[in-house]
JSON list of C-alpha atoms in Angstrom, two decimals:
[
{"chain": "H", "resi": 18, "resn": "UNK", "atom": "CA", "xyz": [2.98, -13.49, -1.85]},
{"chain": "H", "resi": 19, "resn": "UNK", "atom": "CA", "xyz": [-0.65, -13.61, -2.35]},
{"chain": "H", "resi": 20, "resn": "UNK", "atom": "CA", "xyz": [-2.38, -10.46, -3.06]},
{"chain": "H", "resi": 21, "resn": "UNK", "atom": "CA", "xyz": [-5.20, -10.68, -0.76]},
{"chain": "H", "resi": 22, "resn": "UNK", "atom": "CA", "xyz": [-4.17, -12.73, 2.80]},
{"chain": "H", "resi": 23, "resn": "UNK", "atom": "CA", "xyz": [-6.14, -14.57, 5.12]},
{"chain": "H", "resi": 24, "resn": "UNK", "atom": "CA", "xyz": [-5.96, -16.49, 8.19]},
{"chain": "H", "resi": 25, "resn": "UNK", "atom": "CA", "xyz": [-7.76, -20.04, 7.27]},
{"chain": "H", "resi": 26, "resn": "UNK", "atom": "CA", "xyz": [-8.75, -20.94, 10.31]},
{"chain": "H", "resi": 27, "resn": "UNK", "atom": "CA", "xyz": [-10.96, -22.77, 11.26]},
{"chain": "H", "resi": 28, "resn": "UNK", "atom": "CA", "xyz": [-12.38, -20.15, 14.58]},
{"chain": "H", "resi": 29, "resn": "UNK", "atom": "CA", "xyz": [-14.47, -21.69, 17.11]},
{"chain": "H", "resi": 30, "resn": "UNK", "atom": "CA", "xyz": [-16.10, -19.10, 19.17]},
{"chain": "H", "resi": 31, "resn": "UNK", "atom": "CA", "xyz": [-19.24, -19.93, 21.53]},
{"chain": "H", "resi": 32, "resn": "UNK", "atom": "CA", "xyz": [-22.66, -18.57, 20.89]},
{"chain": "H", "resi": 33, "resn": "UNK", "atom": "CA", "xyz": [-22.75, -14.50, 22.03]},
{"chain": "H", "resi": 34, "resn": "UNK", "atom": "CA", "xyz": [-19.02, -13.74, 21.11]},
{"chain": "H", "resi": 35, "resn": "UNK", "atom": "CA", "xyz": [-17.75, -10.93, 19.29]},
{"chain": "H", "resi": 36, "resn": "UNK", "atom": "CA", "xyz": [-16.12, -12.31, 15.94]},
{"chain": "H", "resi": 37, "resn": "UNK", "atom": "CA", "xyz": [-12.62, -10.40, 14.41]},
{"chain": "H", "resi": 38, "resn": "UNK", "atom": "CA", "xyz": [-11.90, -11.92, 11.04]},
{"chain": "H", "resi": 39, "resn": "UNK", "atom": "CA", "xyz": [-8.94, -10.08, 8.99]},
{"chain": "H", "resi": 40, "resn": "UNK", "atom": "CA", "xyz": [-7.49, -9.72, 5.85]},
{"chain": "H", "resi": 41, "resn": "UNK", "atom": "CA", "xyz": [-4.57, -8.14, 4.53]},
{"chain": "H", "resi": 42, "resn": "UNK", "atom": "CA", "xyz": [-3.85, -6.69, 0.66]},
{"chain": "H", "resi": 43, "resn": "UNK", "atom": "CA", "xyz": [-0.54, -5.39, -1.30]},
{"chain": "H", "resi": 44, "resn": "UNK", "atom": "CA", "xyz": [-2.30, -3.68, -4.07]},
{"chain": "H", "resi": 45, "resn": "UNK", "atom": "CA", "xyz": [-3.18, -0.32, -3.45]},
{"chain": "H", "resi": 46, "resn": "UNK", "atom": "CA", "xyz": [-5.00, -0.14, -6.88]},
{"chain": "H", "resi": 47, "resn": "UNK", "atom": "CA", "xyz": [-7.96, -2.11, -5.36]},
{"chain": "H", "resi": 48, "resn": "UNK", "atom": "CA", "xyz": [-10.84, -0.15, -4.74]},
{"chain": "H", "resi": 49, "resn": "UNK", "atom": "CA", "xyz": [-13.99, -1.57, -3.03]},
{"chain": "H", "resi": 50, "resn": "UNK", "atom": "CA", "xyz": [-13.23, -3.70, -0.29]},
{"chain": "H", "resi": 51, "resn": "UNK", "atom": "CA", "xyz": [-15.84, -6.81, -0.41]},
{"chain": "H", "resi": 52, "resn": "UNK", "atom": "CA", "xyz": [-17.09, -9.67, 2.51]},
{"chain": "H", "resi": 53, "resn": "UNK", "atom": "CA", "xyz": [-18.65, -12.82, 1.11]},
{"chain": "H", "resi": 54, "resn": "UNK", "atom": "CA", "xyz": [-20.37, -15.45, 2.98]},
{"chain": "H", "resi": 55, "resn": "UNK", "atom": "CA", "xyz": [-20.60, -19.18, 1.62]},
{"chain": "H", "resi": 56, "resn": "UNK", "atom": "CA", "xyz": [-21.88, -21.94, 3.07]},
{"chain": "H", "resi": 57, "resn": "UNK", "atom": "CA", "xyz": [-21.18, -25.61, 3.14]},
{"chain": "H", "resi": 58, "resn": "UNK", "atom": "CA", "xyz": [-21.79, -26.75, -0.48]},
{"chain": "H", "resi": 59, "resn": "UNK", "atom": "CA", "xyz": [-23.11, -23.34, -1.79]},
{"chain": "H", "resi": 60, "resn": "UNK", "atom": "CA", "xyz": [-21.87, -20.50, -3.74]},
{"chain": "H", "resi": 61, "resn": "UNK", "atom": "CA", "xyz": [-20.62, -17.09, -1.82]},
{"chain": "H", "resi": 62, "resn": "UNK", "atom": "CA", "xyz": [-22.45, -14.36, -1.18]},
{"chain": "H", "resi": 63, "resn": "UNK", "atom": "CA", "xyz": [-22.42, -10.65, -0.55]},
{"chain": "H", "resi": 64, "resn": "UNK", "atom": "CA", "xyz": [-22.19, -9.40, 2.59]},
{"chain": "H", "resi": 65, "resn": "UNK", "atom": "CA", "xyz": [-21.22, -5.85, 3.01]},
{"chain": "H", "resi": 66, "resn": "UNK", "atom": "CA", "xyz": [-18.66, -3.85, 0.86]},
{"chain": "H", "resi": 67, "resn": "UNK", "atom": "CA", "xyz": [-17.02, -0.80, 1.65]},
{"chain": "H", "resi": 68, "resn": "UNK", "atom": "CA", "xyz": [-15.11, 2.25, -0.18]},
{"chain": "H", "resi": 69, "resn": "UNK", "atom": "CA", "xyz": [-13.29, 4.06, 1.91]},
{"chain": "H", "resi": 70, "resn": "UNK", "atom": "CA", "xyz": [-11.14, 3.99, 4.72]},
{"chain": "H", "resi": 71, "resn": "UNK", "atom": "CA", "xyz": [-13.50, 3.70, 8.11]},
{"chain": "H", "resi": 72, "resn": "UNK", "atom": "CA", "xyz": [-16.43, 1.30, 9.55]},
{"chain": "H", "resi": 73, "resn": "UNK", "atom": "CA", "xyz": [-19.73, 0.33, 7.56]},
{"chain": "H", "resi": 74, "resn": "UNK", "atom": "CA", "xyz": [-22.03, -1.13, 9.92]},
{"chain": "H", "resi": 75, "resn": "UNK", "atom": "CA", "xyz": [-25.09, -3.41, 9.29]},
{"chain": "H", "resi": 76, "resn": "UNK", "atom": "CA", "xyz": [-26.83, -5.26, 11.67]},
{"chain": "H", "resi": 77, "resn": "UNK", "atom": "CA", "xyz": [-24.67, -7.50, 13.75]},
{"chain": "H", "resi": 78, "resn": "UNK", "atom": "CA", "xyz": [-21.90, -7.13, 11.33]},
{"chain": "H", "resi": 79, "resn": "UNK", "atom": "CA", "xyz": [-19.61, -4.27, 11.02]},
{"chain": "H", "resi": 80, "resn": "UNK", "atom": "CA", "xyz": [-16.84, -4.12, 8.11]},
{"chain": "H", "resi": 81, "resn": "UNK", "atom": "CA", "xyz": [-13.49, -1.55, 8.71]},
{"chain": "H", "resi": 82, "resn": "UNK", "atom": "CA", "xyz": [-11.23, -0.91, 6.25]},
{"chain": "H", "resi": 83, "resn": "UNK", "atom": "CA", "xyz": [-7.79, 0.94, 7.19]},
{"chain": "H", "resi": 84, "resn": "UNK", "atom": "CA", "xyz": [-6.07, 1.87, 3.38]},
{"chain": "H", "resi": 85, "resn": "UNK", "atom": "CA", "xyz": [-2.68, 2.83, 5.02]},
{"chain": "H", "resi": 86, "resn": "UNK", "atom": "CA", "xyz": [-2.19, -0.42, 6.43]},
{"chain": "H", "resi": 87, "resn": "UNK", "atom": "CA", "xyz": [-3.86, -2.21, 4.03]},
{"chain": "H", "resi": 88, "resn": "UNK", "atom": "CA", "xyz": [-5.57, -4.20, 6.42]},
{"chain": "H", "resi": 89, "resn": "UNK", "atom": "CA", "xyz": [-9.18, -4.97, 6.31]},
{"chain": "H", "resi": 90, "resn": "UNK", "atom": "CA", "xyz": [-11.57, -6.47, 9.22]},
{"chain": "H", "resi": 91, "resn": "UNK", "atom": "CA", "xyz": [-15.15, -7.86, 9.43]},
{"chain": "H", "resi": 92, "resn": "UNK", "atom": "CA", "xyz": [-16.82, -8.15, 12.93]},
{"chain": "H", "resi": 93, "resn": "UNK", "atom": "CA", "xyz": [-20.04, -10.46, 13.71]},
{"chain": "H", "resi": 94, "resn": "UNK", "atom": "CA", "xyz": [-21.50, -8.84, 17.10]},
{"chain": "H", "resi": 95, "resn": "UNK", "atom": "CA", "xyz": [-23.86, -11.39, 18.90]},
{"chain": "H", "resi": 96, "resn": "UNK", "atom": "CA", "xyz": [-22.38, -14.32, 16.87]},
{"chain": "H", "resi": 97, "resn": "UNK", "atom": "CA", "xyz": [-24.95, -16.50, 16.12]},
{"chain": "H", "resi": 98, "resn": "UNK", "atom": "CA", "xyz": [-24.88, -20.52, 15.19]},
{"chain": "H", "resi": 99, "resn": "UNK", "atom": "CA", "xyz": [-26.11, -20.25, 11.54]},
{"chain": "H", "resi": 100, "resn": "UNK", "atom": "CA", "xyz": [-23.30, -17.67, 11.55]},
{"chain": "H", "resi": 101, "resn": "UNK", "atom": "CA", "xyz": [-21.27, -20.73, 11.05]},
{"chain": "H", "resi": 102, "resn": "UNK", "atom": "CA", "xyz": [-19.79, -20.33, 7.34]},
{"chain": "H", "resi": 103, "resn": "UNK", "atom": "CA", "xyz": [-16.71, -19.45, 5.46]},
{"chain": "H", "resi": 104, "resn": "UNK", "atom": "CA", "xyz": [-15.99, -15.67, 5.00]},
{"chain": "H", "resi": 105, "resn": "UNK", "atom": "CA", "xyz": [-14.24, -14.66, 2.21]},
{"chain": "H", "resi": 106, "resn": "UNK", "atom": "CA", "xyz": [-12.47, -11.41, 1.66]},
{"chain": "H", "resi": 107, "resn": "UNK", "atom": "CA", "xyz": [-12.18, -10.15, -1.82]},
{"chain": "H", "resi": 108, "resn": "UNK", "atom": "CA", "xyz": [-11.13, -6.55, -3.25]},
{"chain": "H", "resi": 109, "resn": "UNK", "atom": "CA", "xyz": [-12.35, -5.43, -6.41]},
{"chain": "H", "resi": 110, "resn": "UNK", "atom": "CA", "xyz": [-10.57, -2.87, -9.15]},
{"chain": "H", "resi": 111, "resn": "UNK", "atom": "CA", "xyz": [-12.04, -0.63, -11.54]},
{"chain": "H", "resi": 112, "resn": "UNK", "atom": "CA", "xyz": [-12.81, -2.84, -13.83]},
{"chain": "H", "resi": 113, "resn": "UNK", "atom": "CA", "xyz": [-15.20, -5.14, -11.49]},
{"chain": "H", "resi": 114, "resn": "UNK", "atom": "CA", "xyz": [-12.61, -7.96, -11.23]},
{"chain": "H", "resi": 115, "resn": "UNK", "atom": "CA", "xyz": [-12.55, -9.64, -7.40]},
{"chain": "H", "resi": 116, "resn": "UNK", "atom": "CA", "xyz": [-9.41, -10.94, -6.08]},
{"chain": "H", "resi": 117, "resn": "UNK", "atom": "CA", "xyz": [-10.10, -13.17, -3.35]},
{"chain": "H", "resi": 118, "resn": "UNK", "atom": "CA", "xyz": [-8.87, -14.18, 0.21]},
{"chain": "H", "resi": 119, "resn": "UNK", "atom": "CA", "xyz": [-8.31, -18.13, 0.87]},
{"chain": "H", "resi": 120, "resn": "UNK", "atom": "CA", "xyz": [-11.24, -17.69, 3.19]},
{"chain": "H", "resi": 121, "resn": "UNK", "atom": "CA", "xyz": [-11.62, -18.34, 7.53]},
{"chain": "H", "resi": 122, "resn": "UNK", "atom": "CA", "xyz": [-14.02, -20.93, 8.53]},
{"chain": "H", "resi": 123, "resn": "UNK", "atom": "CA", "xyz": [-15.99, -19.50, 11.48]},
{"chain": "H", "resi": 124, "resn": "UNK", "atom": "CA", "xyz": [-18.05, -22.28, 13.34]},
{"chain": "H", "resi": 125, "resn": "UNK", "atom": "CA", "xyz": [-19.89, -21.05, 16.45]},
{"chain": "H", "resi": 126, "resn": "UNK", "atom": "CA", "xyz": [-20.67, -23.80, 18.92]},
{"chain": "H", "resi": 127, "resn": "UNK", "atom": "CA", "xyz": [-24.33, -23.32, 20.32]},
{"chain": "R", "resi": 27, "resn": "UNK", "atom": "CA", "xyz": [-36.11, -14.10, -8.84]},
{"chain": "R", "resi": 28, "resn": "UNK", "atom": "CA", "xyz": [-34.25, -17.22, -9.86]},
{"chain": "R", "resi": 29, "resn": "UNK", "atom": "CA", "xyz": [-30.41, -16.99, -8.53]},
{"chain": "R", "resi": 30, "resn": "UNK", "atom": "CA", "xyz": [-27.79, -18.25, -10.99]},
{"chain": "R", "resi": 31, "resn": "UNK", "atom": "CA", "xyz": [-28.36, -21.80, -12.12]},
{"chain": "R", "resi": 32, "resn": "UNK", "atom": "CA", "xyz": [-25.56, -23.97, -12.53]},
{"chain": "R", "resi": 33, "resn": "UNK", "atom": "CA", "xyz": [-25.92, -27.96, -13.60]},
{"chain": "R", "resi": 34, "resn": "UNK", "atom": "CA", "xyz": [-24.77, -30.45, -12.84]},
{"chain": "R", "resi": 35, "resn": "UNK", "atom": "CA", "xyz": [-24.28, -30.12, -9.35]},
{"chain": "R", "resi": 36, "resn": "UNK", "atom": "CA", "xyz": [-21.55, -33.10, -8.66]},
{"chain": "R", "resi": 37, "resn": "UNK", "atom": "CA", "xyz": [-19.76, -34.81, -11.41]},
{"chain": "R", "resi": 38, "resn": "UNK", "atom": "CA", "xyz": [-17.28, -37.60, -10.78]},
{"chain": "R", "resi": 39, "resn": "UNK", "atom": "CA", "xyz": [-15.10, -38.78, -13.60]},
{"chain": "R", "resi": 40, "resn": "UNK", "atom": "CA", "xyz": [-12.04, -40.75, -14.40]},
{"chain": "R", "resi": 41, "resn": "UNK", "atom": "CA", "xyz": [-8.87, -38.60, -15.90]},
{"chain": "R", "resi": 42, "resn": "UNK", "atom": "CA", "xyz": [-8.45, -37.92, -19.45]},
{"chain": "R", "resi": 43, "resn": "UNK", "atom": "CA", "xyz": [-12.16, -37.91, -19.74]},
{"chain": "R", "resi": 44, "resn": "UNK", "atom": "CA", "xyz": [-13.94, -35.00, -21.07]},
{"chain": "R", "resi": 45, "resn": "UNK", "atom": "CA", "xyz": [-16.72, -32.88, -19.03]},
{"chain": "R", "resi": 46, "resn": "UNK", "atom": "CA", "xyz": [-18.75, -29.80, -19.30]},
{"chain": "R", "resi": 47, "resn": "UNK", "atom": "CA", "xyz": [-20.58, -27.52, -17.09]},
{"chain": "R", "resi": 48, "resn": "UNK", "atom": "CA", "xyz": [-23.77, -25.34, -17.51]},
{"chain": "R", "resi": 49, "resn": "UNK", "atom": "CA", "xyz": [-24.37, -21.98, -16.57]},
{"chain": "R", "resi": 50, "resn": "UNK", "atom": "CA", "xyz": [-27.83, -20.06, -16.28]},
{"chain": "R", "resi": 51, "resn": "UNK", "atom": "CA", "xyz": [-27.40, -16.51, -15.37]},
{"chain": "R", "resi": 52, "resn": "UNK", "atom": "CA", "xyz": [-29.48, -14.37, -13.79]},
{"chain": "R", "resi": 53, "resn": "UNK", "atom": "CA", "xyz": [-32.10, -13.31, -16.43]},
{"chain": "R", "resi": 54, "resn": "UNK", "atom": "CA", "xyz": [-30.41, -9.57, -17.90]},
{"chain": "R", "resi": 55, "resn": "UNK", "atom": "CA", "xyz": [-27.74, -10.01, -16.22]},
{"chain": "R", "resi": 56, "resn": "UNK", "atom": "CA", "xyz": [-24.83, -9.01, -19.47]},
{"chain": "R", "resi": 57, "resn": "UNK", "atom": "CA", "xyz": [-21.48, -10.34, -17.64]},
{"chain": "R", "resi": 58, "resn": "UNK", "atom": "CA", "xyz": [-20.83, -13.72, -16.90]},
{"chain": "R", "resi": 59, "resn": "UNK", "atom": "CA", "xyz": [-17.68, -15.52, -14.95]},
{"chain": "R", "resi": 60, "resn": "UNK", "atom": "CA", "xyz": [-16.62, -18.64, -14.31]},
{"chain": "R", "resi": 61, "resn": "UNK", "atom": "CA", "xyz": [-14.00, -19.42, -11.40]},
{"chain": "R", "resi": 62, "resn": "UNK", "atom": "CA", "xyz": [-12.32, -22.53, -9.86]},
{"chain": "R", "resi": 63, "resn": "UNK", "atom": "CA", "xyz": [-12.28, -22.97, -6.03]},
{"chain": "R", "resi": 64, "resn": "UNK", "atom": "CA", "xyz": [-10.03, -25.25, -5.07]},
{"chain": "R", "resi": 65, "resn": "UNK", "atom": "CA", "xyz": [-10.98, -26.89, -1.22]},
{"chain": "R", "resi": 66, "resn": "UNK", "atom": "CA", "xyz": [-9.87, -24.19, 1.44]},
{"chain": "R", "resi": 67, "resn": "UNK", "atom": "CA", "xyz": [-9.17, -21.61, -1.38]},
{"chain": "R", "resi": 68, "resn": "UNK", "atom": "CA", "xyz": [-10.67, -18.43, -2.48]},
{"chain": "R", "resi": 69, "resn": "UNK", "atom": "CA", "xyz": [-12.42, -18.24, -5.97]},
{"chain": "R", "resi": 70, "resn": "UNK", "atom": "CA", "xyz": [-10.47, -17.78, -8.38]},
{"chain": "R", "resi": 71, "resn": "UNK", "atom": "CA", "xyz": [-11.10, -16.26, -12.18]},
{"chain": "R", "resi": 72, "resn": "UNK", "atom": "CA", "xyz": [-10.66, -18.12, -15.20]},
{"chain": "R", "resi": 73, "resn": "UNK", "atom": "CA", "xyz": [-12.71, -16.32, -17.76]},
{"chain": "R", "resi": 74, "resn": "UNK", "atom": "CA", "xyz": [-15.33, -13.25, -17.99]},
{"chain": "R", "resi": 75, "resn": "UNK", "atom": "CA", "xyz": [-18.21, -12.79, -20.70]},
{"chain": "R", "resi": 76, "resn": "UNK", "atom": "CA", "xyz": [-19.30, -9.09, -21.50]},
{"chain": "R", "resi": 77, "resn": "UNK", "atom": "CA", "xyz": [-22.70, -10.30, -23.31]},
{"chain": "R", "resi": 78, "resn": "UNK", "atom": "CA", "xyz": [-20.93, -13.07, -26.15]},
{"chain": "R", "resi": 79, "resn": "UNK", "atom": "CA", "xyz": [-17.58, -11.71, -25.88]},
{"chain": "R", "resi": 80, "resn": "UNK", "atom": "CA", "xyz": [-15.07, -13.52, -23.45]},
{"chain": "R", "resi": 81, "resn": "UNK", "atom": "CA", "xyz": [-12.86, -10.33, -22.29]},
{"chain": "R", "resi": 82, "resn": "UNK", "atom": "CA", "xyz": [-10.62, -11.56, -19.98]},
{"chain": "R", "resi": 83, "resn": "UNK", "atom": "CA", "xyz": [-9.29, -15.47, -20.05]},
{"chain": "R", "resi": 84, "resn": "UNK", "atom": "CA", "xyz": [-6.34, -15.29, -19.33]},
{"chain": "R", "resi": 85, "resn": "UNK", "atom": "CA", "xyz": [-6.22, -17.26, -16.35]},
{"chain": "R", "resi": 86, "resn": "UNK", "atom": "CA", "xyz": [-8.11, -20.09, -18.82]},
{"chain": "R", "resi": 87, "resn": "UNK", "atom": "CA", "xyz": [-5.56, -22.95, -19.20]},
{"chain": "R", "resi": 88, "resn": "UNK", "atom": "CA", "xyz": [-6.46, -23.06, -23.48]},
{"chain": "R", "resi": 89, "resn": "UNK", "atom": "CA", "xyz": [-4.87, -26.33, -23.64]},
{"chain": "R", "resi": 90, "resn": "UNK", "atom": "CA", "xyz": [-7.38, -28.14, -22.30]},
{"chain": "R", "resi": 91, "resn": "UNK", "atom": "CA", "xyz": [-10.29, -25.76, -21.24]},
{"chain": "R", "resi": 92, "resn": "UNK", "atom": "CA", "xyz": [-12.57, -24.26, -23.08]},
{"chain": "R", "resi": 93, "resn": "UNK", "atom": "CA", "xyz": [-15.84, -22.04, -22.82]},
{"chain": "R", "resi": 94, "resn": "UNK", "atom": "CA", "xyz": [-18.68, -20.52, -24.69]},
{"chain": "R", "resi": 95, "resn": "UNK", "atom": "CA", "xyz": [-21.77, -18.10, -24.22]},
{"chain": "R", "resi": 96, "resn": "UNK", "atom": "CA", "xyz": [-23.80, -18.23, -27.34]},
{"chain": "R", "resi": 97, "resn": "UNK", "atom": "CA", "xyz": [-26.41, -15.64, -27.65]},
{"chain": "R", "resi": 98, "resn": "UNK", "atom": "CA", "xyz": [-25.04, -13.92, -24.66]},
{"chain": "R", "resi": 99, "resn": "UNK", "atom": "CA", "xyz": [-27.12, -15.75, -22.10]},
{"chain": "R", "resi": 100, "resn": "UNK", "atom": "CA", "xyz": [-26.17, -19.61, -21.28]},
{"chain": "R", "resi": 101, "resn": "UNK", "atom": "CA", "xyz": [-22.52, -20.75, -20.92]},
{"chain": "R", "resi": 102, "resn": "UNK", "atom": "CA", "xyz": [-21.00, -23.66, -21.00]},
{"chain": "R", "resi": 103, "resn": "UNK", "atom": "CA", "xyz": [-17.34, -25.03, -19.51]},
{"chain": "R", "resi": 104, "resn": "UNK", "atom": "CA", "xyz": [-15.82, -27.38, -20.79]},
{"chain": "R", "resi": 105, "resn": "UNK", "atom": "CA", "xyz": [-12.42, -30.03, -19.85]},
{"chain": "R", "resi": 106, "resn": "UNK", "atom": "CA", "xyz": [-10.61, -31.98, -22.41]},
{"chain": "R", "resi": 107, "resn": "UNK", "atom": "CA", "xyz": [-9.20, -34.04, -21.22]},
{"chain": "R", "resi": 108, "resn": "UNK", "atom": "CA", "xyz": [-9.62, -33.99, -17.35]},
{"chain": "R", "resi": 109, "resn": "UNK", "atom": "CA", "xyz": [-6.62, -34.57, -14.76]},
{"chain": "R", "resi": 110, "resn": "UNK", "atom": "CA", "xyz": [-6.12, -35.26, -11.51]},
{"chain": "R", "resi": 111, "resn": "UNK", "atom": "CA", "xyz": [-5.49, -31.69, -9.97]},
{"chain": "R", "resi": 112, "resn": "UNK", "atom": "CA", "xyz": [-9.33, -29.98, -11.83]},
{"chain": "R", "resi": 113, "resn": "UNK", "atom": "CA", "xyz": [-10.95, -31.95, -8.95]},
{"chain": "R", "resi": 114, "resn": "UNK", "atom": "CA", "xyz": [-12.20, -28.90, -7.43]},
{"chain": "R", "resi": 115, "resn": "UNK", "atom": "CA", "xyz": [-15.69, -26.55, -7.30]},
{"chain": "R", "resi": 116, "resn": "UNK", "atom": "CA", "xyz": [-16.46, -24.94, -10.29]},
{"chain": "R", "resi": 117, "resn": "UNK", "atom": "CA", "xyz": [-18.56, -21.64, -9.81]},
{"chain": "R", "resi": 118, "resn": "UNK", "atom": "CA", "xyz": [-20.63, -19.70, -12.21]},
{"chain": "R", "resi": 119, "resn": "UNK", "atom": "CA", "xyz": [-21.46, -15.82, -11.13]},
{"chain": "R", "resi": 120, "resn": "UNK", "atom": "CA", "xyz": [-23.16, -13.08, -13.22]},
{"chain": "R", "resi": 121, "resn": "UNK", "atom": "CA", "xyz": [-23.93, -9.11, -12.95]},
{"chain": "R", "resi": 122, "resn": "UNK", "atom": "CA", "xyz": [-25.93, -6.36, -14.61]},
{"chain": "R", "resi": 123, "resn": "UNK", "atom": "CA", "xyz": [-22.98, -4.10, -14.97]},
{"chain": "R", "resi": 124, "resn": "UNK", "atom": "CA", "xyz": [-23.89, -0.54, -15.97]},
{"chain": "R", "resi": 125, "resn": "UNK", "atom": "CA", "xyz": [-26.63, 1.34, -13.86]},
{"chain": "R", "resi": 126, "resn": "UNK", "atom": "CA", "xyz": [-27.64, -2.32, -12.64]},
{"chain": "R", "resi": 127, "resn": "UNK", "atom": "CA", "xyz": [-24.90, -2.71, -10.65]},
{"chain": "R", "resi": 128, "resn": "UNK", "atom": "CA", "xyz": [-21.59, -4.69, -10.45]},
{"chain": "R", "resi": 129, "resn": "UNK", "atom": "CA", "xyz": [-22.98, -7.11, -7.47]},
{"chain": "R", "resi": 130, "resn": "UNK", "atom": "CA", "xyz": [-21.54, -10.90, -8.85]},
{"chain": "R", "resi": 131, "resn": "UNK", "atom": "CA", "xyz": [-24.13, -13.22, -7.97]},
{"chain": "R", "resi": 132, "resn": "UNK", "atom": "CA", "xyz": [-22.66, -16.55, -7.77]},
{"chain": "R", "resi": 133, "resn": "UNK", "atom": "CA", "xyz": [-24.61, -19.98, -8.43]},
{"chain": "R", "resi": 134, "resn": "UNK", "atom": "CA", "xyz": [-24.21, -23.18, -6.01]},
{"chain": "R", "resi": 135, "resn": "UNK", "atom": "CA", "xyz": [-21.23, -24.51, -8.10]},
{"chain": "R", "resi": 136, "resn": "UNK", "atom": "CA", "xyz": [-20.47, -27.67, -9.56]},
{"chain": "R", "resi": 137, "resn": "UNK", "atom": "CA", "xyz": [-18.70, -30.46, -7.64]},
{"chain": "R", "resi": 138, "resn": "UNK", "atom": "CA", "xyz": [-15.37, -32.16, -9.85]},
{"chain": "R", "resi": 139, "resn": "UNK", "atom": "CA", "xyz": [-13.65, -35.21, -8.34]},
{"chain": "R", "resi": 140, "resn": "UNK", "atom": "CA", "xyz": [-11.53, -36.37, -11.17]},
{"chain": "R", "resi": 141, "resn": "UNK", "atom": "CA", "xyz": [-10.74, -40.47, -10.25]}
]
């Protein structure tokens, strides 16, 4: 078993739709709980990160994180069609190291 | 500010050939990492700079990878020789670490197809 799960995908949701993508962890260890964003062809990059248990919310995007279930969720409000990307979980320990989901590919059809 | 740099951008060789990549961090940034993404896959680590030091590689198959940072700022990857199954995306990321922040900052990657 993987450490960090994800649902590959791909999710095809129209333009407007409220976007649940989900990952699941064993270690409890981890720490911060990370969302990455990469495009076709380009390297990933930070979204939003969270701490603790409970919802972080910027802009359109809101990341919740529930530490008893080990089960972590981003969701894209107002999905948009440069939205369309791969979104990456990852959870980072102490010492800065990411452990990464296998990633959901999210288009959304204008 | 310049992102991470990474060169060259696609590389296609034939197996058992050798190949490097190049790595630009972000100016000051003291840690550097280099991971494999393999198509549909997560990143992956294979090997972390603190400055010159290499402090973690131990996901760095030594028998035919290897990597440097001289002078704590450029780093290079390198295969010898290459096989079928390194075909994949080779990313380069970088942080401040201390009060700068632990933020990885990851460069466009470099594209293997080993023929």
């Amino acid at each position: 078993q993987k450490e960090v799960e994800q649902d590959p995908g791909p999710l095809s949701v129209p333009e407007g739709a409220i976007v649940s993508l989900n990952c699941t962890y064993s270690n409890s260890a981890f720490q911060y709980f990370m969302w990455y964003r990469q495009y076709s062809r380009k390297g990933p990059e930070l979204l939003m990160y969270t701490y603790s248990s409970g919802n972080k919310e910027d802009g359109r995007f809101t990341a919740q994180v529930d530490k008893s279930s080990k089960y972590i969720s981003l969701f894209i409000r107002d999905s948009q069609p440069s939205d369309s990307a791969t979104y990456l979980c990852a959870i980072r320990n102490a010492g800065n190291m990411l452990t990464f989901g296998g990633g959901t590919r999210l288009m959304v059809k204008p | 500010e310049a992102g991470v740099v990474q060169s060259p951008r696609y590389k296609i060789i034939e197996k058992k050939q050798p190949v490097a990549f190049w790595c630009n961090p972000i100016s000051g940034h003291n840690t550097l990492y280099w991971y494999l993404q393999n198509l549909g896959q997560g990143p992956e680590l294979l090997i972390r700079y603190e400055n010159e030091e290499a402090v973690d590689d131990s996901q760095l198959p030594k028998d035919r990878f290897s990597a440097e940072r001289l002078k704590g700022v450029d780093s290079t990857l390198k295969i010898q020789p290459a096989e079928l199954g390194d075909s994949a995306v080779y990313l380069c990321a970088s942080s401040a670490g201390g009060a700068g922040g632990n933020e990885q900052f990851f460069g466009p990657g470099t594209r293997l197809t080993v023929l």
